[in-house]
CSV table of N, CA and C in Angstrom, one decimal:
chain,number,residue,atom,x,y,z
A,18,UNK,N,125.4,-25.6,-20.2
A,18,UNK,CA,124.7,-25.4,-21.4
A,18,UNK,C,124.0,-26.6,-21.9
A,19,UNK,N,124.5,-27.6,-21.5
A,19,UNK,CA,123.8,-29.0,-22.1
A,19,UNK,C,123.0,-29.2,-22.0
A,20,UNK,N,123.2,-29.1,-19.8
A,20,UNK,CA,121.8,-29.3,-19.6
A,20,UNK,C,120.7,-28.3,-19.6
A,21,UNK,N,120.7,-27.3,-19.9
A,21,UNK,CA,119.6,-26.4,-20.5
A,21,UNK,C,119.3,-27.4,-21.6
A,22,UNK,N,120.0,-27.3,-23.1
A,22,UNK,CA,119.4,-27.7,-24.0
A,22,UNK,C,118.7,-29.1,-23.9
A,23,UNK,N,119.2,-30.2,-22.9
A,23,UNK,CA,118.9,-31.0,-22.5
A,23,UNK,C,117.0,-31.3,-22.3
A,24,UNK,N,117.2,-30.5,-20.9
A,24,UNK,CA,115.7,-30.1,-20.3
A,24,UNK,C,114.7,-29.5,-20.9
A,25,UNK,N,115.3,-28.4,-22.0
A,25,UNK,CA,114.6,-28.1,-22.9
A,25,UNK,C,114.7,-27.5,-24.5
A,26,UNK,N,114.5,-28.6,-25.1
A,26,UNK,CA,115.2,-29.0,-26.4
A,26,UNK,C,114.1,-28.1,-27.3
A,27,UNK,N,114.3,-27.0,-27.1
A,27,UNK,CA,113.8,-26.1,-28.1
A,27,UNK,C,114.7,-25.1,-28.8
A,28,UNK,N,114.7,-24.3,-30.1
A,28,UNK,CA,115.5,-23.6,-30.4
A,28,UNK,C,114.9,-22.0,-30.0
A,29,UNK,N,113.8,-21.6,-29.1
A,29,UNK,CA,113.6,-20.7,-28.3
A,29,UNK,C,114.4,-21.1,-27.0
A,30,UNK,N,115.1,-21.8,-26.6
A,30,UNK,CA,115.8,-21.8,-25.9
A,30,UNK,C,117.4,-21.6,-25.8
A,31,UNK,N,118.0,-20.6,-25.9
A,31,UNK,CA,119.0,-20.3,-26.2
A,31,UNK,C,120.1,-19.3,-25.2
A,32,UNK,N,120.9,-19.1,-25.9
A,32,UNK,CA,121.9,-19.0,-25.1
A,32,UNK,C,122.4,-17.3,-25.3
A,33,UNK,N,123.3,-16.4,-24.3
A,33,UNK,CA,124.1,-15.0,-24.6
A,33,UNK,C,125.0,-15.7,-23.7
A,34,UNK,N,126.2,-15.8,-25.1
A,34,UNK,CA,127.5,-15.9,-24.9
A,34,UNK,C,128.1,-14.8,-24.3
A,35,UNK,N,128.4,-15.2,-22.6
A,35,UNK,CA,129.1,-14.5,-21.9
A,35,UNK,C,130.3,-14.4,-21.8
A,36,UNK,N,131.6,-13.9,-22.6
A,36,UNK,CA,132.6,-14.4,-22.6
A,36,UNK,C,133.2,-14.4,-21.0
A,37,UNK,N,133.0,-13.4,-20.2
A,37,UNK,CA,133.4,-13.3,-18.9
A,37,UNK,C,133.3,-14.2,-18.1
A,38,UNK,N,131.9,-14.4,-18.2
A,38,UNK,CA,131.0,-15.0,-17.1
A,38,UNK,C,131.6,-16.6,-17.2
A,39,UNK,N,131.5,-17.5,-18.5
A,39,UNK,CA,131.9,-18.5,-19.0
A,39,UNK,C,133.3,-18.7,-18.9
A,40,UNK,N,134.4,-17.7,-19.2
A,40,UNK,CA,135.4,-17.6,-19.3
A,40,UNK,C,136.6,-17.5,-17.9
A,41,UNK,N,135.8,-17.4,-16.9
A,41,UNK,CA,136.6,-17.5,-15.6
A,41,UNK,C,136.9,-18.6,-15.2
A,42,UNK,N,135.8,-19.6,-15.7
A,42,UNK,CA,136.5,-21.4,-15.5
A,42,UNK,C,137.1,-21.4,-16.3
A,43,UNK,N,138.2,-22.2,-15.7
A,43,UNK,CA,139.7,-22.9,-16.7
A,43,UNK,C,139.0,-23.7,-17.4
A,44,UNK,N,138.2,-24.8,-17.1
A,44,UNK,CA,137.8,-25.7,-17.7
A,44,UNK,C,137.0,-25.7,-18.8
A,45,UNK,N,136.6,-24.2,-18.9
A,45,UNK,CA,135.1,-23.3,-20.2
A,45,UNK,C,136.4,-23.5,-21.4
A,46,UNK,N,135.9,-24.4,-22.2
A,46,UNK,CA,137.0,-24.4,-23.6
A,46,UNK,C,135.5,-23.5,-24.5
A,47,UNK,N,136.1,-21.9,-24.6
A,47,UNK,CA,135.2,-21.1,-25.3
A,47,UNK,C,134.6,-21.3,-26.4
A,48,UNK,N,136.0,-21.3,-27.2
A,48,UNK,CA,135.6,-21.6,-28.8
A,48,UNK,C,134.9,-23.2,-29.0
A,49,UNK,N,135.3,-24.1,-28.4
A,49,UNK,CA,134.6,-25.2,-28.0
A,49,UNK,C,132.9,-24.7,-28.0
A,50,UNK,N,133.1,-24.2,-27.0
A,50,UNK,CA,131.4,-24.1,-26.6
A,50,UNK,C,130.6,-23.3,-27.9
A,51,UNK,N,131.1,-22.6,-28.6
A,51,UNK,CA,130.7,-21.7,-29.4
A,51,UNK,C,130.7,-22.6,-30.1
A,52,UNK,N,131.4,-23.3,-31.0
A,52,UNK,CA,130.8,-24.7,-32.1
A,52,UNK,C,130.0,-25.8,-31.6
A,53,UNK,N,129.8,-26.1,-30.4
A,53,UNK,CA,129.0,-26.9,-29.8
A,53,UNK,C,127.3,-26.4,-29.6
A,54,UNK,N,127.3,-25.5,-29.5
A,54,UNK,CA,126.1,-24.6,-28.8
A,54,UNK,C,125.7,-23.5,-30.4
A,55,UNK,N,126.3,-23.2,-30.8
A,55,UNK,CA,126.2,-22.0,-31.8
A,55,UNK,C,125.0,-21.7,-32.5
A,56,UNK,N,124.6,-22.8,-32.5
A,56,UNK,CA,123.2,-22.7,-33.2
A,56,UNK,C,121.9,-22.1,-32.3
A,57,UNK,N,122.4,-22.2,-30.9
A,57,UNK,CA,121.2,-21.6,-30.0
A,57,UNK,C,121.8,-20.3,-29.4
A,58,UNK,N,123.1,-20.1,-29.9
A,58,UNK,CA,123.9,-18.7,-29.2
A,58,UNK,C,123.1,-17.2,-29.9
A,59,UNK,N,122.2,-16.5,-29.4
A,59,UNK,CA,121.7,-15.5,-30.0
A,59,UNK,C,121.9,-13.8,-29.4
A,60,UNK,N,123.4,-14.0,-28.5
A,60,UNK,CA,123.9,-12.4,-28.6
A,60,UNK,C,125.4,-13.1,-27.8
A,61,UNK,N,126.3,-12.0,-27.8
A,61,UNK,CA,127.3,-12.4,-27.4
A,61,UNK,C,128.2,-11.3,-26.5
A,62,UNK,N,128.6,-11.6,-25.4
A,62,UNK,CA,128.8,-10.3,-24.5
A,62,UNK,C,129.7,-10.6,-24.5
A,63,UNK,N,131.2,-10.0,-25.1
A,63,UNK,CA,132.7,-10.1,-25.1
A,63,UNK,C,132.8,-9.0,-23.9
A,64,UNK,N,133.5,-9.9,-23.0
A,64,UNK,CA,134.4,-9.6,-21.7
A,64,UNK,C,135.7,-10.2,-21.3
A,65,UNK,N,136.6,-9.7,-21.0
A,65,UNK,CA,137.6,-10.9,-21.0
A,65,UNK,C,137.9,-10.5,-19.7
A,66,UNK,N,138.4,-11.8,-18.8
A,66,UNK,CA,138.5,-11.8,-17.2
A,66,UNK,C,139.7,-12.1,-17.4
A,67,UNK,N,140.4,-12.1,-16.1
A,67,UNK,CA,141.9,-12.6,-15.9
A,67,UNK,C,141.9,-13.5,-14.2
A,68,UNK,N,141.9,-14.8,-14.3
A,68,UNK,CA,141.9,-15.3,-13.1
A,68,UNK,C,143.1,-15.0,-12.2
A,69,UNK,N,142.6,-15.6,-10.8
A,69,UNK,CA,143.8,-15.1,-10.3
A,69,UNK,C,143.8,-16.5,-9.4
A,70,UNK,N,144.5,-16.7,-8.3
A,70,UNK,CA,145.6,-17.4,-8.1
A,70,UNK,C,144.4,-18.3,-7.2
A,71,UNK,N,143.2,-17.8,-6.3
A,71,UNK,CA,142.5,-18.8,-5.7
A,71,UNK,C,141.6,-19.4,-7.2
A,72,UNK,N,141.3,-20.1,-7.7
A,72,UNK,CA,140.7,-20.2,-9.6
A,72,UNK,C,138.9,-19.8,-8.5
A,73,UNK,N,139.0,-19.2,-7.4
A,73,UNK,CA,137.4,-18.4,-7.2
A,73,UNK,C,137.4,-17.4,-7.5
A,74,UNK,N,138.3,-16.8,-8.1
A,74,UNK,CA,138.5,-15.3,-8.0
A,74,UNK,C,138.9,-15.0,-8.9
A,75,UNK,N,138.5,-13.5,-9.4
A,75,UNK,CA,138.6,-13.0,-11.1
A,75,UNK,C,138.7,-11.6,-10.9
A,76,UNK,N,139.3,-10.8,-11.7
A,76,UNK,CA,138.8,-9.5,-12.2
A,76,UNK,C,139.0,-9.5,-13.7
A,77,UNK,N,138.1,-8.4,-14.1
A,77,UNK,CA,137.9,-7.7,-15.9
A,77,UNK,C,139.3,-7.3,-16.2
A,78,UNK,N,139.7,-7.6,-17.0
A,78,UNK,CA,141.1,-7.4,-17.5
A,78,UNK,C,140.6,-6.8,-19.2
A,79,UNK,N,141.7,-5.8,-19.5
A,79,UNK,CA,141.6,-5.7,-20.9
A,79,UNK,C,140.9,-6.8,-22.1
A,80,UNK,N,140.7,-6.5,-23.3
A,80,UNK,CA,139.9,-7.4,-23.9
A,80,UNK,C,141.2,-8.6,-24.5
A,81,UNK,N,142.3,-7.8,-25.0
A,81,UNK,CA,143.1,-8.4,-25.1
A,81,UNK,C,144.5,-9.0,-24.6
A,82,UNK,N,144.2,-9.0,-23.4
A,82,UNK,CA,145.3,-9.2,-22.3
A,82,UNK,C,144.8,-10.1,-21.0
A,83,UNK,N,143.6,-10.7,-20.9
A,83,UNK,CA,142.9,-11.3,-20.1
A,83,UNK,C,143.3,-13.1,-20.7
A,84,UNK,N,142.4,-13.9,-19.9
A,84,UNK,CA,142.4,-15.5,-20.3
A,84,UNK,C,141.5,-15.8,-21.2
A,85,UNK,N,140.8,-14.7,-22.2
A,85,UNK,CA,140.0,-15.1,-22.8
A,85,UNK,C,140.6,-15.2,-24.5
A,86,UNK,N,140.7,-16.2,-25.1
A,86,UNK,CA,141.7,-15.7,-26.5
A,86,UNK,C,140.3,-14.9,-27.2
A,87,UNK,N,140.1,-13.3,-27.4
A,87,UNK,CA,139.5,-13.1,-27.5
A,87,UNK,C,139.4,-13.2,-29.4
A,88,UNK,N,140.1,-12.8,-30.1
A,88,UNK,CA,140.7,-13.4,-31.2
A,88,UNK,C,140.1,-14.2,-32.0
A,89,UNK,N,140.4,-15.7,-31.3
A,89,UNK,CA,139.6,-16.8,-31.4
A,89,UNK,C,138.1,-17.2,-31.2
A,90,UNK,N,137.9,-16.6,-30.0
A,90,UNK,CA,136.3,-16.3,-30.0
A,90,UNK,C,135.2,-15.6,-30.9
A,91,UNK,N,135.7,-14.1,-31.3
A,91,UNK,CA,135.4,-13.6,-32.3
A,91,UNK,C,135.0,-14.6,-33.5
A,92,UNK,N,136.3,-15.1,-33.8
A,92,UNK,CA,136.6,-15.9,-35.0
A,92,UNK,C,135.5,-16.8,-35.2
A,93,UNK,N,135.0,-17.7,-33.9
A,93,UNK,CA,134.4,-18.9,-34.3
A,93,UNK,C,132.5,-18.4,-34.2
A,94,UNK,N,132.5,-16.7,-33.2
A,94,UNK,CA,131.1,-16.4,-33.8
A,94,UNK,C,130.9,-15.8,-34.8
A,95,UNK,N,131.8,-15.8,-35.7
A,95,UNK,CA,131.8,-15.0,-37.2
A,95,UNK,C,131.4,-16.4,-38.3
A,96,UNK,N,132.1,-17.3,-37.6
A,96,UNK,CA,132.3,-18.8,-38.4
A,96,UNK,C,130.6,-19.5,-38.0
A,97,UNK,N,130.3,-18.7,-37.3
A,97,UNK,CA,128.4,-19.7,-36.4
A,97,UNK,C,128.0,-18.5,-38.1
A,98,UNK,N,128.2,-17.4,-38.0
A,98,UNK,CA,127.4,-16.7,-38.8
A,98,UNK,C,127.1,-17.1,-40.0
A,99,UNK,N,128.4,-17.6,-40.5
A,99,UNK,CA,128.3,-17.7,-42.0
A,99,UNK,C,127.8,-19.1,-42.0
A,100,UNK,N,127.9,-20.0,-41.5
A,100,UNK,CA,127.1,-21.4,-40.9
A,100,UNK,C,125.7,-20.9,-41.6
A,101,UNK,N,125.4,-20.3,-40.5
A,101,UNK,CA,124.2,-20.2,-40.8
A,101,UNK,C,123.5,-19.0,-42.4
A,102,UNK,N,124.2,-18.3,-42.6
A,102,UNK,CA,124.5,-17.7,-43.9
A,102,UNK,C,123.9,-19.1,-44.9
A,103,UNK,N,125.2,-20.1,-44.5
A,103,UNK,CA,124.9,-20.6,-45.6
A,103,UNK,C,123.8,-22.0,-46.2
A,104,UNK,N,123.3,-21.8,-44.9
A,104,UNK,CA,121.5,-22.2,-44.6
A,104,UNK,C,120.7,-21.7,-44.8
A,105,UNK,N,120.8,-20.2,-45.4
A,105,UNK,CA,119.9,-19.7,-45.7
A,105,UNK,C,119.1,-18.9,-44.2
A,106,UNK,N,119.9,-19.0,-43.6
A,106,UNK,CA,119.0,-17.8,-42.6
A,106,UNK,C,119.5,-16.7,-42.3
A,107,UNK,N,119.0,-15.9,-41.8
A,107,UNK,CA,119.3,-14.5,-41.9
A,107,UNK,C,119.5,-13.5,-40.3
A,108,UNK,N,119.2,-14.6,-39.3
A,108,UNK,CA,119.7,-14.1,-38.2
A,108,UNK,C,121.3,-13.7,-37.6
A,109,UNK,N,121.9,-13.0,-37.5
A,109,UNK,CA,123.2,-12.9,-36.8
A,109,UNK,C,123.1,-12.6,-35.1
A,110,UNK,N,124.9,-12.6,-35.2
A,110,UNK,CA,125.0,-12.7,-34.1
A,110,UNK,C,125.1,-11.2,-33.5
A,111,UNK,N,124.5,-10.7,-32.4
A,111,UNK,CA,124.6,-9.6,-32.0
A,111,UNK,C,126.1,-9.3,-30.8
A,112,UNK,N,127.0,-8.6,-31.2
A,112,UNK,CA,128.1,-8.8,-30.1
A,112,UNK,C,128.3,-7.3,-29.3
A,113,UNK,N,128.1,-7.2,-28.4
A,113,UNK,CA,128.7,-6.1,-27.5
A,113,UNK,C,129.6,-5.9,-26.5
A,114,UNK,N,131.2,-5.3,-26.6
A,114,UNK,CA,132.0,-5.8,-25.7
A,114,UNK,C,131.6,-5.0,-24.6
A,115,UNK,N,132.5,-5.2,-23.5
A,115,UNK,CA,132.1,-4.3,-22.4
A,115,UNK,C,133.4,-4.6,-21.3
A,116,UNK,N,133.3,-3.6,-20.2
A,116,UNK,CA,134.1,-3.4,-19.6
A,116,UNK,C,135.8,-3.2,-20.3
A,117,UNK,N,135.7,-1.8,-21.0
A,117,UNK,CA,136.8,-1.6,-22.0
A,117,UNK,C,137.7,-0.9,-21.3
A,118,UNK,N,138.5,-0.2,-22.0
A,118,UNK,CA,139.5,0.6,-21.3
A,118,UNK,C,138.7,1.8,-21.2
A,119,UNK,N,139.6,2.5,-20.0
A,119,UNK,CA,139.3,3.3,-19.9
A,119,UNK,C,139.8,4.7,-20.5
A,120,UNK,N,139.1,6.1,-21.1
A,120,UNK,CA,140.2,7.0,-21.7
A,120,UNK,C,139.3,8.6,-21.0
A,121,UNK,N,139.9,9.4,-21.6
A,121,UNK,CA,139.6,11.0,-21.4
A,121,UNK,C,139.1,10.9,-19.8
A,122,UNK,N,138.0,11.4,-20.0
A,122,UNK,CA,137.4,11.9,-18.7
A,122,UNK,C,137.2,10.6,-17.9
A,123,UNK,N,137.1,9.7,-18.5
A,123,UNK,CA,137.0,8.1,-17.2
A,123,UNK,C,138.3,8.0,-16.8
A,124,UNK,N,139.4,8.5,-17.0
A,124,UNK,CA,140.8,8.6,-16.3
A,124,UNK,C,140.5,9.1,-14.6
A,125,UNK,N,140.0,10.1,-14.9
A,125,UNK,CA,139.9,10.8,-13.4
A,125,UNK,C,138.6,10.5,-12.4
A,126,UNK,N,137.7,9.7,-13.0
A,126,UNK,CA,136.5,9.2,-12.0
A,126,UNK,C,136.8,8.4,-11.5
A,127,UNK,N,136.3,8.1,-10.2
A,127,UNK,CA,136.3,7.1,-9.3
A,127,UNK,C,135.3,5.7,-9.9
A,128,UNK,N,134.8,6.0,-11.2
A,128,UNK,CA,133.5,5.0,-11.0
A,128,UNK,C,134.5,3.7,-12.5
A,129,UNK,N,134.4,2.9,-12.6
A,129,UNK,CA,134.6,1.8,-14.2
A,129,UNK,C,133.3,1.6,-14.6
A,130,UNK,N,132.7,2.4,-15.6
A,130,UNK,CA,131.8,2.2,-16.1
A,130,UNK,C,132.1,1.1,-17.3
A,131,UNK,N,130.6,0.2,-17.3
A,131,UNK,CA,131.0,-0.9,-18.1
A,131,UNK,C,131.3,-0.6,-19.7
A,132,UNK,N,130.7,0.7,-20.2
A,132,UNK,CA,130.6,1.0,-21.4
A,132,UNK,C,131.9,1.9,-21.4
A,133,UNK,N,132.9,2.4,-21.8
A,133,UNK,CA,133.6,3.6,-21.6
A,133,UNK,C,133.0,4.4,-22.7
A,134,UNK,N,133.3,6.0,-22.3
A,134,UNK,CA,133.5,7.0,-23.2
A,134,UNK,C,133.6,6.7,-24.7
A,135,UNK,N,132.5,7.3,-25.4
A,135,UNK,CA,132.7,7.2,-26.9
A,135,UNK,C,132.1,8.3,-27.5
A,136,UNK,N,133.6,8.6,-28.4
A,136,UNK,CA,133.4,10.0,-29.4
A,136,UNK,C,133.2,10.0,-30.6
A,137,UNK,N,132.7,10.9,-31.2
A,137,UNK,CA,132.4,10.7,-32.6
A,137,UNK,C,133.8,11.5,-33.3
């Protein structure tokens, strides 16, 4: 992420916080990155991974039972918001989790759709 902002030091240049994608290195300190970067973070894709034993290898784990403290992440792009809240701007942060559990009719498909089933 640095060196993005690095190379190009614009605030059109910005970032979608992957929590997955970011979160399968041990060494991605999230909430870190999210106060470091926050100001260029403009959506946020909550995923939480669960590594596994070679650190090349991952699968999607629940949101709350993976290596991502999802919790804390939330936390610190609620805390970018009001940052900026209290700057006077009016952009937020856009968040969409994904790869959820699965319920009803996704029980019996062969497929893990990244969105699950949602009822009114």
């Amino acid at each position: 992420m640095q060196w993005m902002v690095d190379t190009v030091n614009s605030m059109a240049n910005g970032f979608t916080m992957c929590t997955g994608s970011y979160g399968v290195r041990a060494d991605n300190d999230l909430v870190d990155m999210i106060k470091q970067f926050g100001p260029r973070i403009y959506f946020t894709h909550l995923r939480s991974t669960l590594r596994e034993e070679n650190p090349k290898t991952f699968h999607e784990a629940a949101h709350l039972h993976g290596d991502v403290d999802m919790y804390e992440v939330v936390k610190a792009i609620v805390e970018e918001e009001h940052r900026r809240k209290a700057e006077g701007k009016e952009d937020l942060i856009p968040m969409r989790p994904d790869h959820g559990h699965q319920m009803l009719d996704d029980l019996k498909k062969k497929t893990n759709p990244a969105i699950p089933r949602l009822v009114a």
